[in-house]
Amino acid sequence: MKETAATPITTHEGIPQPRSEPRMLYDDFVPGQSLGSATCAVDAEAVAQWCRLFPDDDLSDLMPHGMIAVVSMRAYGEVIPRRPPGNIHAAQHFDLLRLPRIGEKLVTTVSCVSKEIRRDRRRVTLATETRGSTGPAFQGRMTVLWAA
């Protein structure tokens, strides 16, 4: 397949990234700004695979708690696909409002909460808010030491 600006390429992280998008740098973050949203569905097969690995997490028709991080991190990767190498995921916290149902469509919005330089390290705090068909489901915050 011929590679063009619109053709996804694969990085060493295995994440498809369009060549035309520049990397997201520390200076690009604006506190209070929404960075975008990502949509996914709570897939029955993905939940079944999760429950095969973690049988105690089977909640019948609800998404297991542990999959909150999966949904949030996939949204982060989709909204900010071009990150500089060397970032360090320093902290993460989630607040569960309700567990989504299997088959429910979820939309996760990623926004910049703050950025600061502390001890010569660039820190970015991002918020995620995930909503489904019946309203808010969970939200989170993560702090990343941004490499460039």
mmCIF file of C-alpha atoms in Angstrom:
data_model
loop_
_atom_site.group_PDB
_atom_site.id
_atom_site.type_symbol
_atom_site.label_atom_id
_atom_site.label_comp_id
_atom_site.label_asym_id
_atom_site.label_seq_id
_atom_site.Cartn_x
_atom_site.Cartn_y
_atom_site.Cartn_z
ATOM 1 C CA MET A 1 0.000 0.000 0.000
ATOM 2 C CA LYS A 2 1.349 3.415 -0.960
ATOM 3 C CA GLU A 3 1.781 5.764 1.991
ATOM 4 C CA THR A 4 0.165 9.193 1.658
ATOM 5 C CA ALA A 5 -0.609 11.971 4.099
ATOM 6 C CA ALA A 6 -4.026 10.398 4.738
ATOM 7 C CA THR A 7 -2.664 6.841 5.039
ATOM 8 C CA PRO A 8 -2.166 5.724 8.654
ATOM 9 C CA ILE A 9 1.314 4.528 9.590
ATOM 10 C CA THR A 10 2.203 2.412 12.606
ATOM 11 C CA THR A 11 4.704 3.593 15.211
ATOM 12 C CA HIS A 12 6.831 1.490 17.526
ATOM 13 C CA GLU A 13 3.937 1.667 20.010
ATOM 14 C CA GLY A 14 1.619 -0.010 17.501
ATOM 15 C CA ILE A 15 -0.727 2.972 17.431
ATOM 16 C CA PRO A 16 -1.918 4.092 13.960
ATOM 17 C CA GLN A 17 -0.897 7.695 13.430
ATOM 18 C CA PRO A 18 -1.506 9.842 10.358
ATOM 19 C CA ARG A 19 1.812 11.171 9.110
ATOM 20 C CA SER A 20 0.330 14.624 8.465
ATOM 21 C CA GLU A 21 -0.366 15.430 12.134
ATOM 22 C CA PRO A 22 2.447 17.081 14.111
ATOM 23 C CA ARG A 23 3.363 15.778 17.532
ATOM 24 C CA MET A 24 1.525 17.330 20.476
ATOM 25 C CA LEU A 25 4.105 19.354 22.393
ATOM 26 C CA TYR A 26 3.933 20.817 25.889
ATOM 27 C CA ASP A 27 3.480 24.346 24.531
ATOM 28 C CA ASP A 28 0.405 23.182 22.570
ATOM 29 C CA PHE A 29 -1.609 22.464 25.735
ATOM 30 C CA VAL A 30 -4.008 25.181 26.912
ATOM 31 C CA PRO A 31 -5.557 24.684 30.373
ATOM 32 C CA GLY A 32 -9.346 24.549 30.120
ATOM 33 C CA GLN A 33 -9.300 23.521 26.462
ATOM 34 C CA SER A 34 -11.077 20.424 25.172
ATOM 35 C CA LEU A 35 -8.709 18.340 23.041
ATOM 36 C CA GLY A 36 -11.408 16.207 21.435
ATOM 37 C CA SER A 37 -13.572 13.146 21.909
ATOM 38 C CA ALA A 38 -13.443 9.460 21.069
ATOM 39 C CA THR A 39 -16.371 7.078 20.672
ATOM 40 C CA CYS A 40 -16.476 3.382 21.470
ATOM 41 C CA ALA A 41 -19.053 0.745 22.314
ATOM 42 C CA VAL A 42 -18.887 -1.633 25.252
ATOM 43 C CA ASP A 43 -18.251 -4.697 23.125
ATOM 44 C CA ALA A 44 -19.662 -8.016 24.393
ATOM 45 C CA GLU A 45 -16.648 -9.969 23.078
ATOM 46 C CA ALA A 46 -14.153 -7.610 24.726
ATOM 47 C CA VAL A 47 -16.024 -7.941 28.035
ATOM 48 C CA ALA A 48 -16.056 -11.747 27.637
ATOM 49 C CA GLN A 49 -12.286 -11.764 27.038
ATOM 50 C CA TRP A 50 -11.767 -9.557 30.080
ATOM 51 C CA CYS A 51 -13.891 -11.869 32.237
ATOM 52 C CA ARG A 52 -11.937 -14.915 31.047
ATOM 53 C CA LEU A 53 -8.820 -13.209 32.416
ATOM 54 C CA PHE A 54 -10.558 -11.877 35.532
ATOM 55 C CA PRO A 55 -13.515 -14.191 36.330
ATOM 56 C CA ASP A 56 -14.419 -12.319 39.527
ATOM 57 C CA ASP A 57 -15.105 -9.196 37.409
ATOM 58 C CA ASP A 58 -18.134 -10.713 35.647
ATOM 59 C CA LEU A 59 -21.065 -8.361 36.321
ATOM 60 C CA SER A 60 -23.509 -9.976 33.891
ATOM 61 C CA ASP A 61 -24.712 -7.178 31.592
ATOM 62 C CA LEU A 62 -22.432 -4.415 32.961
ATOM 63 C CA MET A 63 -18.894 -3.449 31.952
ATOM 64 C CA PRO A 64 -16.319 -4.575 34.555
ATOM 65 C CA HIS A 65 -14.760 -1.858 36.698
ATOM 66 C CA GLY A 66 -11.253 -2.550 35.399
ATOM 67 C CA MET A 67 -12.259 -1.673 31.848
ATOM 68 C CA ILE A 68 -12.686 1.984 32.845
ATOM 69 C CA ALA A 69 -8.934 2.445 32.374
ATOM 70 C CA VAL A 70 -9.092 0.695 28.982
ATOM 71 C CA VAL A 71 -11.826 3.023 27.689
ATOM 72 C CA SER A 72 -10.083 6.134 29.042
ATOM 73 C CA MET A 73 -6.612 5.263 27.753
ATOM 74 C CA ARG A 74 -7.929 4.333 24.309
ATOM 75 C CA ALA A 75 -9.650 7.725 24.130
ATOM 76 C CA TYR A 76 -6.437 9.476 25.219
ATOM 77 C CA GLY A 77 -4.497 7.628 22.507
ATOM 78 C CA GLU A 78 -7.083 8.432 19.861
ATOM 79 C CA VAL A 79 -7.448 12.115 20.784
ATOM 80 C CA ILE A 80 -3.676 12.692 21.125
ATOM 81 C CA PRO A 81 -2.183 10.131 18.717
ATOM 82 C CA ARG A 82 1.110 11.927 18.078
ATOM 83 C CA ARG A 83 2.953 12.137 21.383
ATOM 84 C CA PRO A 84 6.685 12.671 21.787
ATOM 85 C CA PRO A 85 8.657 9.579 22.781
ATOM 86 C CA GLY A 86 9.702 9.528 26.424
ATOM 87 C CA ASN A 87 6.481 10.687 28.098
ATOM 88 C CA ILE A 88 5.950 9.231 31.565
ATOM 89 C CA HIS A 89 2.462 8.391 32.813
ATOM 90 C CA ALA A 90 2.861 9.636 36.397
ATOM 91 C CA ALA A 91 -0.601 9.381 37.979
ATOM 92 C CA GLN A 92 -4.179 8.426 37.232
ATOM 93 C CA HIS A 93 -7.433 8.567 39.175
ATOM 94 C CA PHE A 94 -11.025 7.634 38.272
ATOM 95 C CA ASP A 95 -14.404 8.482 39.732
ATOM 96 C CA LEU A 96 -17.117 5.954 38.915
ATOM 97 C CA LEU A 97 -20.599 7.395 38.533
ATOM 98 C CA ARG A 98 -22.161 4.245 37.058
ATOM 99 C CA LEU A 99 -21.068 1.205 35.064
ATOM 100 C CA PRO A 100 -22.078 1.195 31.393
ATOM 101 C CA ARG A 101 -24.121 -1.694 29.990
ATOM 102 C CA ILE A 102 -22.740 -4.089 27.415
ATOM 103 C CA GLY A 103 -23.529 -2.682 23.973
ATOM 104 C CA GLU A 104 -23.764 0.911 25.220
ATOM 105 C CA LYS A 105 -22.086 3.570 23.075
ATOM 106 C CA LEU A 106 -19.645 5.718 25.057
ATOM 107 C CA VAL A 107 -18.141 9.101 24.214
ATOM 108 C CA THR A 108 -15.017 10.143 26.112
ATOM 109 C CA THR A 109 -13.919 13.776 26.022
ATOM 110 C CA VAL A 110 -10.301 14.607 26.851
ATOM 111 C CA SER A 111 -9.368 18.085 28.071
ATOM 112 C CA CYS A 112 -6.338 19.855 29.510
ATOM 113 C CA VAL A 113 -6.821 20.757 33.168
ATOM 114 C CA SER A 114 -3.414 22.277 33.868
ATOM 115 C CA LYS A 115 0.236 22.324 32.939
ATOM 116 C CA GLU A 116 3.259 23.320 34.948
ATOM 117 C CA ILE A 117 6.991 22.952 35.098
ATOM 118 C CA ARG A 118 8.097 21.490 38.401
ATOM 119 C CA ARG A 119 11.701 20.504 39.125
ATOM 120 C CA ASP A 120 12.565 21.050 35.439
ATOM 121 C CA ARG A 121 9.868 18.589 34.324
ATOM 122 C CA ARG A 122 6.888 19.470 32.145
ATOM 123 C CA ARG A 123 3.700 18.168 33.790
ATOM 124 C CA VAL A 124 0.356 18.042 32.012
ATOM 125 C CA THR A 125 -2.859 17.099 33.816
ATOM 126 C CA LEU A 126 -5.637 15.827 31.574
ATOM 127 C CA ALA A 127 -9.271 15.105 32.408
ATOM 128 C CA THR A 128 -11.479 12.489 30.802
ATOM 129 C CA GLU A 129 -15.249 12.468 30.979
ATOM 130 C CA THR A 130 -17.110 9.446 29.646
ATOM 131 C CA ARG A 131 -20.821 9.621 28.885
ATOM 132 C CA GLY A 132 -23.201 6.980 27.611
ATOM 133 C CA SER A 133 -26.788 6.815 26.491
ATOM 134 C CA THR A 134 -28.083 7.380 30.022
ATOM 135 C CA GLY A 135 -25.667 10.185 30.956
ATOM 136 C CA PRO A 136 -22.291 10.404 32.701
ATOM 137 C CA ALA A 137 -20.590 7.094 33.473
ATOM 138 C CA PHE A 138 -17.093 7.897 34.806
ATOM 139 C CA GLN A 139 -14.446 10.560 34.808
ATOM 140 C CA GLY A 140 -10.739 10.613 35.396
ATOM 141 C CA ARG A 141 -7.577 12.647 35.696
ATOM 142 C CA MET A 142 -4.117 11.718 34.627
ATOM 143 C CA THR A 143 -0.793 13.458 35.011
ATOM 144 C CA VAL A 144 1.819 12.939 32.328
ATOM 145 C CA LEU A 145 5.425 14.089 32.413
ATOM 146 C CA TRP A 146 5.578 15.448 28.862
ATOM 147 C CA ALA A 147 8.918 14.818 27.143
ATOM 148 C CA ALA A 148 8.959 17.753 24.713
#
